[in-house]
Short mmCIF file of N, CA and C in Angstrom, two decimals:
data_model
loop_
_atom_site.label_atom_id
_atom_site.label_comp_id
_atom_site.label_asym_id
_atom_site.label_seq_id
_atom_site.Cartn_x
_atom_site.Cartn_y
_atom_site.Cartn_z
N UNK A 901 -17.36 16.77 -126.01
CA UNK A 901 -18.65 17.33 -126.41
C UNK A 901 -19.65 17.11 -125.29
N UNK A 902 -20.49 18.06 -125.06
CA UNK A 902 -21.50 17.99 -124.02
C UNK A 902 -22.62 17.04 -124.45
N UNK A 903 -22.79 15.96 -123.70
CA UNK A 903 -23.81 14.96 -124.02
C UNK A 903 -25.20 15.57 -124.05
N UNK A 904 -25.43 16.59 -123.25
CA UNK A 904 -26.76 17.20 -123.18
C UNK A 904 -27.12 17.97 -124.45
N UNK A 905 -26.17 18.24 -125.31
CA UNK A 905 -26.45 18.96 -126.56
C UNK A 905 -26.61 18.03 -127.74
N UNK A 906 -26.69 16.75 -127.48
CA UNK A 906 -26.85 15.76 -128.55
C UNK A 906 -28.28 15.24 -128.54
N UNK A 907 -28.77 14.90 -129.72
CA UNK A 907 -30.14 14.44 -129.87
C UNK A 907 -30.16 13.12 -130.63
N UNK A 908 -30.93 12.17 -130.13
CA UNK A 908 -31.15 10.91 -130.83
C UNK A 908 -32.57 10.94 -131.39
N UNK A 909 -32.69 10.61 -132.66
CA UNK A 909 -34.00 10.53 -133.33
C UNK A 909 -34.19 9.10 -133.79
N UNK A 910 -35.23 8.46 -133.29
CA UNK A 910 -35.63 7.15 -133.81
C UNK A 910 -36.65 7.44 -134.90
N UNK A 911 -36.34 7.00 -136.11
CA UNK A 911 -37.20 7.28 -137.26
C UNK A 911 -37.77 5.97 -137.79
N UNK A 912 -39.02 6.02 -138.19
CA UNK A 912 -39.67 4.83 -138.71
C UNK A 912 -40.74 5.23 -139.72
N UNK A 913 -41.23 4.28 -140.44
CA UNK A 913 -42.27 4.49 -141.44
C UNK A 913 -42.24 3.36 -142.44
N UNK A 914 -43.31 3.20 -143.15
CA UNK A 914 -43.38 2.14 -144.16
C UNK A 914 -42.34 2.38 -145.25
N UNK A 915 -42.00 1.33 -145.97
CA UNK A 915 -41.07 1.45 -147.08
C UNK A 915 -41.58 2.44 -148.11
N UNK A 916 -40.73 3.33 -148.57
CA UNK A 916 -41.09 4.28 -149.60
C UNK A 916 -41.65 5.61 -149.13
N UNK A 917 -41.68 5.85 -147.81
CA UNK A 917 -42.22 7.12 -147.32
C UNK A 917 -41.20 8.24 -147.33
N UNK A 918 -39.92 7.92 -147.52
CA UNK A 918 -38.90 8.96 -147.62
C UNK A 918 -38.03 9.15 -146.40
N UNK A 919 -37.90 8.13 -145.58
CA UNK A 919 -37.06 8.25 -144.38
C UNK A 919 -35.62 8.61 -144.74
N UNK A 920 -35.06 7.89 -145.69
CA UNK A 920 -33.67 8.14 -146.07
C UNK A 920 -33.50 9.54 -146.66
N UNK A 921 -34.45 9.97 -147.47
CA UNK A 921 -34.37 11.32 -148.06
C UNK A 921 -34.42 12.39 -146.97
N UNK A 922 -35.22 12.17 -145.93
CA UNK A 922 -35.29 13.14 -144.83
C UNK A 922 -33.99 13.15 -144.03
N UNK A 923 -33.35 12.00 -143.91
CA UNK A 923 -32.06 11.95 -143.23
C UNK A 923 -31.00 12.72 -144.01
N UNK A 924 -31.02 12.59 -145.32
CA UNK A 924 -30.10 13.34 -146.17
C UNK A 924 -30.37 14.84 -146.01
N UNK A 925 -31.63 15.22 -145.94
CA UNK A 925 -31.99 16.64 -145.76
C UNK A 925 -31.42 17.18 -144.46
N UNK A 926 -31.44 16.39 -143.41
CA UNK A 926 -30.90 16.83 -142.12
C UNK A 926 -29.42 17.15 -142.20
N UNK A 927 -28.72 16.44 -143.08
CA UNK A 927 -27.28 16.64 -143.21
C UNK A 927 -26.93 18.03 -143.74
N UNK A 928 -27.92 18.74 -144.29
CA UNK A 928 -27.67 20.10 -144.76
C UNK A 928 -27.59 21.09 -143.60
N UNK A 929 -28.11 20.70 -142.43
CA UNK A 929 -28.15 21.62 -141.30
C UNK A 929 -27.42 21.10 -140.06
N UNK A 930 -27.14 19.81 -140.02
CA UNK A 930 -26.56 19.19 -138.83
C UNK A 930 -25.48 18.18 -139.21
N UNK A 931 -24.64 17.88 -138.24
CA UNK A 931 -23.72 16.75 -138.37
C UNK A 931 -24.51 15.53 -137.91
N UNK A 932 -24.84 14.63 -138.85
CA UNK A 932 -25.75 13.52 -138.59
C UNK A 932 -25.01 12.19 -138.66
N UNK A 933 -25.25 11.37 -137.66
CA UNK A 933 -24.81 9.97 -137.68
C UNK A 933 -26.08 9.16 -137.94
N UNK A 934 -26.11 8.43 -139.04
CA UNK A 934 -27.30 7.71 -139.49
C UNK A 934 -27.02 6.21 -139.35
N UNK A 935 -27.76 5.53 -138.47
CA UNK A 935 -27.53 4.10 -138.24
C UNK A 935 -28.84 3.33 -138.28
N UNK A 936 -28.72 2.04 -138.53
CA UNK A 936 -29.91 1.19 -138.62
C UNK A 936 -29.69 -0.11 -137.86
N UNK A 937 -30.73 -0.55 -137.19
CA UNK A 937 -30.69 -1.82 -136.46
C UNK A 937 -30.50 -3.01 -137.39
N UNK A 938 -30.83 -2.86 -138.65
CA UNK A 938 -30.74 -3.97 -139.60
C UNK A 938 -29.34 -4.11 -140.21
N UNK A 939 -28.47 -3.13 -140.01
CA UNK A 939 -27.14 -3.16 -140.64
C UNK A 939 -26.35 -4.44 -140.35
N UNK A 940 -26.20 -4.86 -139.09
CA UNK A 940 -25.43 -6.09 -138.88
C UNK A 940 -26.11 -7.32 -139.49
N UNK A 941 -27.42 -7.30 -139.57
CA UNK A 941 -28.17 -8.40 -140.17
C UNK A 941 -27.93 -8.42 -141.68
N UNK A 942 -27.96 -7.24 -142.31
CA UNK A 942 -27.68 -7.16 -143.75
C UNK A 942 -26.25 -7.64 -144.05
N UNK A 943 -25.32 -7.30 -143.18
CA UNK A 943 -23.93 -7.73 -143.38
C UNK A 943 -23.83 -9.25 -143.36
N UNK A 944 -24.50 -9.88 -142.43
CA UNK A 944 -24.50 -11.35 -142.34
C UNK A 944 -25.21 -11.93 -143.55
N UNK A 945 -26.38 -11.40 -143.89
CA UNK A 945 -27.17 -11.92 -145.01
C UNK A 945 -26.40 -11.82 -146.33
N UNK A 946 -25.67 -10.73 -146.52
CA UNK A 946 -24.93 -10.56 -147.78
C UNK A 946 -23.80 -11.58 -147.93
N UNK A 947 -23.30 -12.09 -146.82
CA UNK A 947 -22.27 -13.13 -146.88
C UNK A 947 -22.83 -14.46 -147.37
N UNK A 948 -24.16 -14.59 -147.30
CA UNK A 948 -24.79 -15.87 -147.64
C UNK A 948 -25.83 -15.75 -148.74
N UNK A 949 -25.62 -14.79 -149.66
CA UNK A 949 -26.42 -14.78 -150.88
C UNK A 949 -27.41 -13.66 -151.06
N UNK A 950 -27.70 -12.87 -150.02
CA UNK A 950 -28.62 -11.75 -150.20
C UNK A 950 -27.88 -10.65 -150.94
N UNK A 951 -28.48 -10.13 -152.01
CA UNK A 951 -27.82 -9.16 -152.88
C UNK A 951 -28.35 -7.73 -152.76
N UNK A 952 -29.02 -7.42 -151.67
CA UNK A 952 -29.50 -6.07 -151.45
C UNK A 952 -30.91 -5.80 -151.94
N UNK A 953 -31.61 -6.85 -152.38
CA UNK A 953 -32.97 -6.66 -152.87
C UNK A 953 -33.88 -6.15 -151.75
N UNK A 954 -34.91 -5.39 -152.16
CA UNK A 954 -35.90 -4.88 -151.21
C UNK A 954 -37.30 -5.41 -151.53
N UNK A 955 -37.35 -6.54 -152.19
CA UNK A 955 -38.64 -7.15 -152.52
C UNK A 955 -39.24 -7.80 -151.27
N UNK A 956 -40.53 -8.17 -151.31
CA UNK A 956 -41.17 -8.75 -150.12
C UNK A 956 -40.45 -9.99 -149.57
N UNK A 957 -39.97 -10.85 -150.45
CA UNK A 957 -39.27 -12.06 -150.01
C UNK A 957 -38.01 -11.69 -149.23
N UNK A 958 -37.24 -10.74 -149.73
CA UNK A 958 -36.01 -10.31 -149.06
C UNK A 958 -36.31 -9.59 -147.76
N UNK A 959 -37.33 -8.75 -147.76
CA UNK A 959 -37.72 -8.03 -146.54
C UNK A 959 -38.13 -9.03 -145.44
N UNK A 960 -38.86 -10.05 -145.83
CA UNK A 960 -39.28 -11.08 -144.88
C UNK A 960 -38.07 -11.84 -144.36
N UNK A 961 -37.14 -12.19 -145.26
CA UNK A 961 -35.92 -12.89 -144.88
C UNK A 961 -35.12 -12.09 -143.86
N UNK A 962 -34.91 -10.80 -144.13
CA UNK A 962 -34.15 -9.96 -143.21
C UNK A 962 -34.87 -9.80 -141.87
N UNK A 963 -36.18 -9.63 -141.91
CA UNK A 963 -36.95 -9.49 -140.67
C UNK A 963 -36.85 -10.76 -139.83
N UNK A 964 -36.95 -11.91 -140.47
CA UNK A 964 -36.85 -13.16 -139.72
C UNK A 964 -35.44 -13.39 -139.18
N UNK A 965 -34.44 -13.07 -139.98
CA UNK A 965 -33.05 -13.22 -139.53
C UNK A 965 -32.79 -12.29 -138.35
N UNK A 966 -33.32 -11.08 -138.42
CA UNK A 966 -33.17 -10.15 -137.30
C UNK A 966 -33.85 -10.71 -136.06
N UNK A 967 -35.06 -11.23 -136.22
CA UNK A 967 -35.79 -11.80 -135.08
C UNK A 967 -34.97 -12.90 -134.41
N UNK A 968 -34.36 -13.76 -135.21
CA UNK A 968 -33.54 -14.85 -134.67
C UNK A 968 -32.36 -14.29 -133.88
N UNK A 969 -31.70 -13.27 -134.42
CA UNK A 969 -30.56 -12.69 -133.70
C UNK A 969 -30.99 -11.92 -132.45
N UNK A 970 -32.16 -11.31 -132.48
CA UNK A 970 -32.68 -10.66 -131.27
C UNK A 970 -32.85 -11.71 -130.18
N UNK A 971 -33.45 -12.83 -130.53
CA UNK A 971 -33.67 -13.90 -129.55
C UNK A 971 -32.37 -14.55 -129.10
N UNK A 972 -31.42 -14.71 -130.02
CA UNK A 972 -30.18 -15.42 -129.72
C UNK A 972 -29.22 -14.60 -128.86
N UNK A 973 -28.89 -13.38 -129.33
CA UNK A 973 -27.89 -12.59 -128.59
C UNK A 973 -28.13 -11.08 -128.64
N UNK A 974 -29.30 -10.68 -129.08
CA UNK A 974 -29.68 -9.27 -129.13
C UNK A 974 -28.69 -8.42 -129.96
N UNK A 975 -28.18 -9.01 -131.03
CA UNK A 975 -27.20 -8.34 -131.88
C UNK A 975 -27.63 -6.95 -132.36
N UNK A 976 -28.86 -6.76 -132.85
CA UNK A 976 -29.22 -5.42 -133.34
C UNK A 976 -29.13 -4.33 -132.26
N UNK A 977 -29.62 -4.61 -131.06
CA UNK A 977 -29.56 -3.60 -130.00
C UNK A 977 -28.13 -3.38 -129.54
N UNK A 978 -27.36 -4.44 -129.42
CA UNK A 978 -25.94 -4.29 -129.05
C UNK A 978 -25.23 -3.40 -130.06
N UNK A 979 -25.48 -3.63 -131.33
CA UNK A 979 -24.88 -2.81 -132.39
C UNK A 979 -25.28 -1.34 -132.23
N UNK A 980 -26.57 -1.09 -132.03
CA UNK A 980 -27.04 0.30 -131.88
C UNK A 980 -26.43 0.96 -130.66
N UNK A 981 -26.32 0.24 -129.56
CA UNK A 981 -25.73 0.83 -128.35
C UNK A 981 -24.24 1.11 -128.53
N UNK A 982 -23.53 0.28 -129.29
CA UNK A 982 -22.13 0.56 -129.62
C UNK A 982 -22.05 1.84 -130.45
N UNK A 983 -22.94 1.97 -131.44
CA UNK A 983 -22.98 3.17 -132.27
C UNK A 983 -23.32 4.40 -131.43
N UNK A 984 -24.20 4.24 -130.47
CA UNK A 984 -24.59 5.34 -129.57
C UNK A 984 -23.40 5.78 -128.73
N UNK A 985 -22.65 4.84 -128.18
CA UNK A 985 -21.47 5.20 -127.37
C UNK A 985 -20.44 5.96 -128.22
N UNK A 986 -20.27 5.56 -129.47
CA UNK A 986 -19.38 6.30 -130.38
C UNK A 986 -19.93 7.70 -130.61
N UNK A 987 -21.23 7.81 -130.80
CA UNK A 987 -21.90 9.10 -131.02
C UNK A 987 -21.63 10.05 -129.85
N UNK A 988 -21.65 9.54 -128.64
CA UNK A 988 -21.41 10.38 -127.46
C UNK A 988 -20.02 10.99 -127.47
N UNK A 989 -19.09 10.32 -128.13
CA UNK A 989 -17.69 10.77 -128.16
C UNK A 989 -17.31 11.57 -129.41
N UNK A 990 -18.16 11.54 -130.43
CA UNK A 990 -17.77 12.17 -131.69
C UNK A 990 -18.38 13.56 -131.84
N UNK A 991 -18.23 14.15 -133.01
CA UNK A 991 -18.69 15.52 -133.26
C UNK A 991 -20.07 15.62 -133.89
N UNK A 992 -20.80 14.52 -133.99
CA UNK A 992 -22.16 14.56 -134.55
C UNK A 992 -23.11 15.23 -133.57
N UNK A 993 -24.07 15.98 -134.12
CA UNK A 993 -25.11 16.63 -133.31
C UNK A 993 -26.30 15.71 -133.08
N UNK A 994 -26.65 14.96 -134.13
CA UNK A 994 -27.84 14.13 -134.14
C UNK A 994 -27.48 12.72 -134.59
N UNK A 995 -28.04 11.75 -133.89
CA UNK A 995 -27.93 10.35 -134.32
C UNK A 995 -29.34 9.92 -134.72
N UNK A 996 -29.51 9.58 -135.98
CA UNK A 996 -30.79 9.08 -136.48
C UNK A 996 -30.70 7.57 -136.49
N UNK A 997 -31.66 6.93 -135.84
CA UNK A 997 -31.65 5.48 -135.67
C UNK A 997 -32.91 4.90 -136.31
N UNK A 998 -32.70 3.97 -137.22
CA UNK A 998 -33.79 3.28 -137.90
C UNK A 998 -34.05 1.97 -137.16
N UNK A 999 -35.23 1.87 -136.57
CA UNK A 999 -35.65 0.63 -135.89
C UNK A 999 -37.10 0.40 -136.25
N UNK A 1000 -37.46 -0.79 -136.62
CA UNK A 1000 -38.82 -1.10 -137.05
C UNK A 1000 -39.74 -1.52 -135.91
N UNK A 1001 -39.29 -2.42 -135.06
CA UNK A 1001 -40.17 -3.10 -134.12
C UNK A 1001 -40.38 -2.31 -132.83
N UNK A 1002 -41.63 -2.29 -132.39
CA UNK A 1002 -42.03 -1.57 -131.18
C UNK A 1002 -41.16 -1.95 -129.98
N UNK A 1003 -41.01 -3.23 -129.72
CA UNK A 1003 -40.23 -3.70 -128.56
C UNK A 1003 -38.76 -3.31 -128.70
N UNK A 1004 -38.25 -3.34 -129.91
CA UNK A 1004 -36.84 -2.99 -130.12
C UNK A 1004 -36.60 -1.49 -129.93
N UNK A 1005 -37.57 -0.66 -130.33
CA UNK A 1005 -37.47 0.78 -130.08
C UNK A 1005 -37.42 1.03 -128.59
N UNK A 1006 -38.35 0.45 -127.86
CA UNK A 1006 -38.42 0.65 -126.41
C UNK A 1006 -37.14 0.19 -125.73
N UNK A 1007 -36.62 -0.95 -126.15
CA UNK A 1007 -35.39 -1.49 -125.56
C UNK A 1007 -34.21 -0.56 -125.81
N UNK A 1008 -34.10 -0.04 -127.03
CA UNK A 1008 -32.97 0.83 -127.36
C UNK A 1008 -33.01 2.13 -126.57
N UNK A 1009 -34.14 2.78 -126.49
CA UNK A 1009 -34.18 4.11 -125.88
C UNK A 1009 -34.10 4.07 -124.36
N UNK A 1010 -34.36 2.91 -123.79
CA UNK A 1010 -34.31 2.76 -122.33
C UNK A 1010 -32.89 3.07 -121.83
N UNK A 1011 -32.80 4.06 -121.00
CA UNK A 1011 -31.53 4.37 -120.37
C UNK A 1011 -30.56 5.22 -121.18
N UNK A 1012 -30.98 5.74 -122.36
CA UNK A 1012 -30.08 6.63 -123.09
C UNK A 1012 -29.81 7.87 -122.25
N UNK A 1013 -28.63 8.42 -122.37
CA UNK A 1013 -28.22 9.56 -121.55
C UNK A 1013 -28.38 10.89 -122.28
N UNK A 1014 -29.05 10.87 -123.40
CA UNK A 1014 -29.29 12.08 -124.18
C UNK A 1014 -30.78 12.16 -124.48
N UNK A 1015 -31.26 13.32 -124.86
CA UNK A 1015 -32.67 13.40 -125.28
C UNK A 1015 -32.89 12.51 -126.52
N UNK A 1016 -34.06 11.90 -126.56
CA UNK A 1016 -34.42 11.04 -127.69
C UNK A 1016 -35.87 11.33 -128.06
N UNK A 1017 -36.14 11.40 -129.36
CA UNK A 1017 -37.51 11.55 -129.86
C UNK A 1017 -37.74 10.48 -130.92
N UNK A 1018 -38.98 10.05 -131.01
CA UNK A 1018 -39.34 9.08 -132.04
C UNK A 1018 -40.26 9.77 -133.05
N UNK A 1019 -39.99 9.48 -134.33
CA UNK A 1019 -40.73 10.12 -135.41
C UNK A 1019 -41.21 9.06 -136.39
N UNK A 1020 -42.49 9.10 -136.69
CA UNK A 1020 -43.08 8.27 -137.73
C UNK A 1020 -43.22 9.14 -138.98
N UNK A 1021 -42.66 8.69 -140.09
CA UNK A 1021 -42.79 9.41 -141.36
C UNK A 1021 -43.91 8.73 -142.14
N UNK A 1022 -44.84 9.55 -142.63
CA UNK A 1022 -45.97 9.05 -143.41
C UNK A 1022 -46.00 9.79 -144.75
N UNK A 1023 -46.57 9.13 -145.73
CA UNK A 1023 -46.70 9.73 -147.07
C UNK A 1023 -48.00 9.21 -147.68
N UNK A 1024 -48.85 10.12 -148.12
CA UNK A 1024 -50.15 9.73 -148.68
C UNK A 1024 -50.02 8.81 -149.88
N UNK A 1025 -48.98 9.01 -150.68
CA UNK A 1025 -48.81 8.22 -151.90
C UNK A 1025 -48.45 6.77 -151.61
N UNK A 1026 -48.06 6.47 -150.37
CA UNK A 1026 -47.72 5.10 -149.99
C UNK A 1026 -48.97 4.46 -149.40
N UNK A 1027 -49.33 3.34 -149.92
CA UNK A 1027 -50.53 2.64 -149.46
C UNK A 1027 -50.32 2.15 -148.04
N UNK A 1028 -50.96 2.82 -147.09
CA UNK A 1028 -50.79 2.47 -145.69
C UNK A 1028 -51.38 1.11 -145.36
N UNK A 1029 -52.21 0.59 -146.23
CA UNK A 1029 -52.79 -0.73 -146.00
C UNK A 1029 -51.90 -1.84 -146.57
N UNK A 1030 -50.88 -1.46 -147.34
CA UNK A 1030 -50.01 -2.45 -147.97
C UNK A 1030 -49.34 -3.32 -146.91
N UNK A 1031 -49.22 -4.59 -147.22
CA UNK A 1031 -48.58 -5.54 -146.32
C UNK A 1031 -47.34 -6.10 -147.00
N UNK A 1032 -46.27 -6.23 -146.22
CA UNK A 1032 -45.02 -6.77 -146.74
C UNK A 1032 -44.84 -8.24 -146.38
N UNK A 1033 -45.70 -8.74 -145.48
CA UNK A 1033 -45.61 -10.14 -145.11
C UNK A 1033 -44.67 -10.40 -143.95
N UNK A 1034 -44.28 -9.35 -143.23
CA UNK A 1034 -43.47 -9.55 -142.04
C UNK A 1034 -43.86 -8.50 -141.01
N UNK A 1035 -43.79 -8.85 -139.76
CA UNK A 1035 -44.25 -7.95 -138.70
C UNK A 1035 -43.39 -6.70 -138.59
N UNK A 1036 -42.11 -6.80 -138.91
CA UNK A 1036 -41.23 -5.63 -138.80
C UNK A 1036 -41.73 -4.48 -139.68
N UNK A 1037 -42.13 -4.79 -140.91
CA UNK A 1037 -42.63 -3.76 -141.82
C UNK A 1037 -44.12 -3.47 -141.62
N UNK A 1038 -44.88 -4.52 -141.37
CA UNK A 1038 -46.34 -4.37 -141.32
C UNK A 1038 -46.85 -3.69 -140.05
N UNK A 1039 -46.03 -3.65 -139.01
CA UNK A 1039 -46.49 -3.10 -137.74
C UNK A 1039 -45.77 -1.82 -137.31
N UNK A 1040 -45.21 -1.09 -138.27
CA UNK A 1040 -44.45 0.12 -137.92
C UNK A 1040 -45.29 1.18 -137.22
N UNK A 1041 -46.58 1.18 -137.43
CA UNK A 1041 -47.42 2.20 -136.83
C UNK A 1041 -47.94 1.80 -135.44
N UNK A 1042 -47.52 0.66 -134.94
CA UNK A 1042 -47.98 0.16 -133.64
C UNK A 1042 -47.12 0.65 -132.48
N UNK A 1043 -46.53 1.79 -132.61
CA UNK A 1043 -45.73 2.39 -131.55
C UNK A 1043 -46.28 3.79 -131.29
N UNK A 1044 -46.20 4.24 -130.07
CA UNK A 1044 -46.68 5.57 -129.72
C UNK A 1044 -45.56 6.59 -129.95
N UNK A 1045 -45.45 7.09 -131.17
CA UNK A 1045 -44.38 8.01 -131.55
C UNK A 1045 -44.59 9.38 -130.92
N UNK A 1046 -43.48 10.06 -130.68
CA UNK A 1046 -43.55 11.42 -130.15
C UNK A 1046 -44.07 12.40 -131.19
N UNK A 1047 -43.73 12.15 -132.46
CA UNK A 1047 -44.10 13.06 -133.55
C UNK A 1047 -44.40 12.26 -134.81
N UNK A 1048 -45.22 12.85 -135.68
CA UNK A 1048 -45.48 12.30 -137.01
C UNK A 1048 -45.13 13.39 -138.01
N UNK A 1049 -44.36 13.01 -139.03
CA UNK A 1049 -44.02 13.94 -140.11
C UNK A 1049 -44.67 13.44 -141.38
N UNK A 1050 -45.43 14.33 -142.03
CA UNK A 1050 -46.11 13.98 -143.28
C UNK A 1050 -45.26 14.46 -144.45
N UNK A 1051 -44.75 13.52 -145.20
CA UNK A 1051 -43.87 13.78 -146.34
C UNK A 1051 -44.70 13.76 -147.62
N UNK A 1052 -45.52 14.80 -147.79
CA UNK A 1052 -46.46 14.82 -148.92
C UNK A 1052 -46.20 15.95 -149.92
N UNK A 1053 -45.01 16.46 -149.94
CA UNK A 1053 -44.67 17.55 -150.86
C UNK A 1053 -43.55 17.10 -151.79
N UNK A 1054 -43.08 18.00 -152.61
CA UNK A 1054 -41.93 17.68 -153.46
C UNK A 1054 -40.75 17.36 -152.56
N UNK A 1055 -39.75 16.69 -153.11
CA UNK A 1055 -38.57 16.35 -152.33
C UNK A 1055 -37.93 17.60 -151.73
N UNK A 1056 -37.80 18.64 -152.55
CA UNK A 1056 -37.18 19.88 -152.07
C UNK A 1056 -37.98 20.50 -150.92
N UNK A 1057 -39.30 20.59 -151.10
CA UNK A 1057 -40.12 21.20 -150.07
C UNK A 1057 -40.19 20.33 -148.81
N UNK A 1058 -40.34 19.03 -148.98
CA UNK A 1058 -40.37 18.13 -147.82
C UNK A 1058 -39.05 18.16 -147.06
N UNK A 1059 -37.95 18.23 -147.79
CA UNK A 1059 -36.64 18.29 -147.14
C UNK A 1059 -36.53 19.54 -146.27
N UNK A 1060 -36.92 20.68 -146.82
CA UNK A 1060 -36.87 21.93 -146.06
C UNK A 1060 -37.82 21.87 -144.86
N UNK A 1061 -39.00 21.32 -145.07
CA UNK A 1061 -39.98 21.20 -143.97
C UNK A 1061 -39.45 20.29 -142.87
N UNK A 1062 -38.77 19.20 -143.26
CA UNK A 1062 -38.26 18.27 -142.25
C UNK A 1062 -37.17 18.93 -141.40
N UNK A 1063 -36.29 19.67 -142.02
CA UNK A 1063 -35.25 20.38 -141.26
C UNK A 1063 -35.91 21.35 -140.27
N UNK A 1064 -36.91 22.08 -140.71
CA UNK A 1064 -37.62 23.00 -139.80
C UNK A 1064 -38.36 22.23 -138.70
N UNK A 1065 -38.92 21.09 -139.05
CA UNK A 1065 -39.59 20.22 -138.09
C UNK A 1065 -38.62 19.81 -136.98
N UNK A 1066 -37.42 19.43 -137.36
CA UNK A 1066 -36.40 19.03 -136.38
C UNK A 1066 -35.94 20.24 -135.57
N UNK A 1067 -35.81 21.38 -136.20
CA UNK A 1067 -35.43 22.59 -135.45
C UNK A 1067 -36.49 22.93 -134.40
N UNK A 1068 -37.76 22.75 -134.73
CA UNK A 1068 -38.83 22.99 -133.75
C UNK A 1068 -38.75 22.01 -132.59
N UNK A 1069 -38.46 20.76 -132.89
CA UNK A 1069 -38.28 19.75 -131.84
C UNK A 1069 -37.10 20.13 -130.96
N UNK A 1070 -36.04 20.55 -131.60
CA UNK A 1070 -34.84 20.96 -130.88
C UNK A 1070 -35.13 22.12 -129.93
N UNK A 1071 -35.93 23.08 -130.38
CA UNK A 1071 -36.33 24.20 -129.51
C UNK A 1071 -37.10 23.70 -128.30
N UNK A 1072 -38.01 22.73 -128.53
CA UNK A 1072 -38.78 22.14 -127.43
C UNK A 1072 -37.86 21.51 -126.39
N UNK A 1073 -36.86 20.79 -126.87
CA UNK A 1073 -36.00 20.02 -125.97
C UNK A 1073 -34.93 20.89 -125.31
N UNK A 1074 -34.23 21.68 -126.11
CA UNK A 1074 -33.08 22.42 -125.60
C UNK A 1074 -33.40 23.88 -125.29
N UNK A 1075 -34.57 24.35 -125.71
CA UNK A 1075 -34.93 25.75 -125.49
C UNK A 1075 -34.33 26.68 -126.53
N UNK A 1076 -33.58 26.10 -127.46
CA UNK A 1076 -32.96 26.89 -128.53
C UNK A 1076 -32.51 25.95 -129.64
N UNK A 1077 -32.13 26.54 -130.74
CA UNK A 1077 -31.53 25.74 -131.82
C UNK A 1077 -30.03 25.75 -131.58
N UNK A 1078 -29.43 24.57 -131.70
CA UNK A 1078 -27.98 24.46 -131.47
C UNK A 1078 -27.22 25.24 -132.51
#
């Protein structure tokens, strides 16, 4: 597969804005590989009692555990780069990468061999002032994103709008829709 025809999307946004729903919508038009920097951390946490909760205490626990692994051996970025190398060899068109922290986004995209865009998803119904008690969630807007997508419609309409949004980005990058 031609590496130049592949696109990496770094997606971010506060909890509840619809990032996962937009990723599912993309699957209607593209072959999507959906990965998250927190996956290896969740795998470790689940071995030691975390049951998948998304409450503030659990979010803080996962954020702190991730921070420790970033400092210790950079596990989240290593995991994402392994997933990226697989993406370069497989039949997926788009790799959507979930990364919360500004420094981690910058570290991941540095040196990628494919086009990459960063997207912040926002939703009016989500209290943008809400705090989760951890920097990973509370500081998602502290990055200079390439694009912002406003997910303020019904699921069906937002899904269709997001696919068109990505097609427009694709036209910008590749000069055409794949």
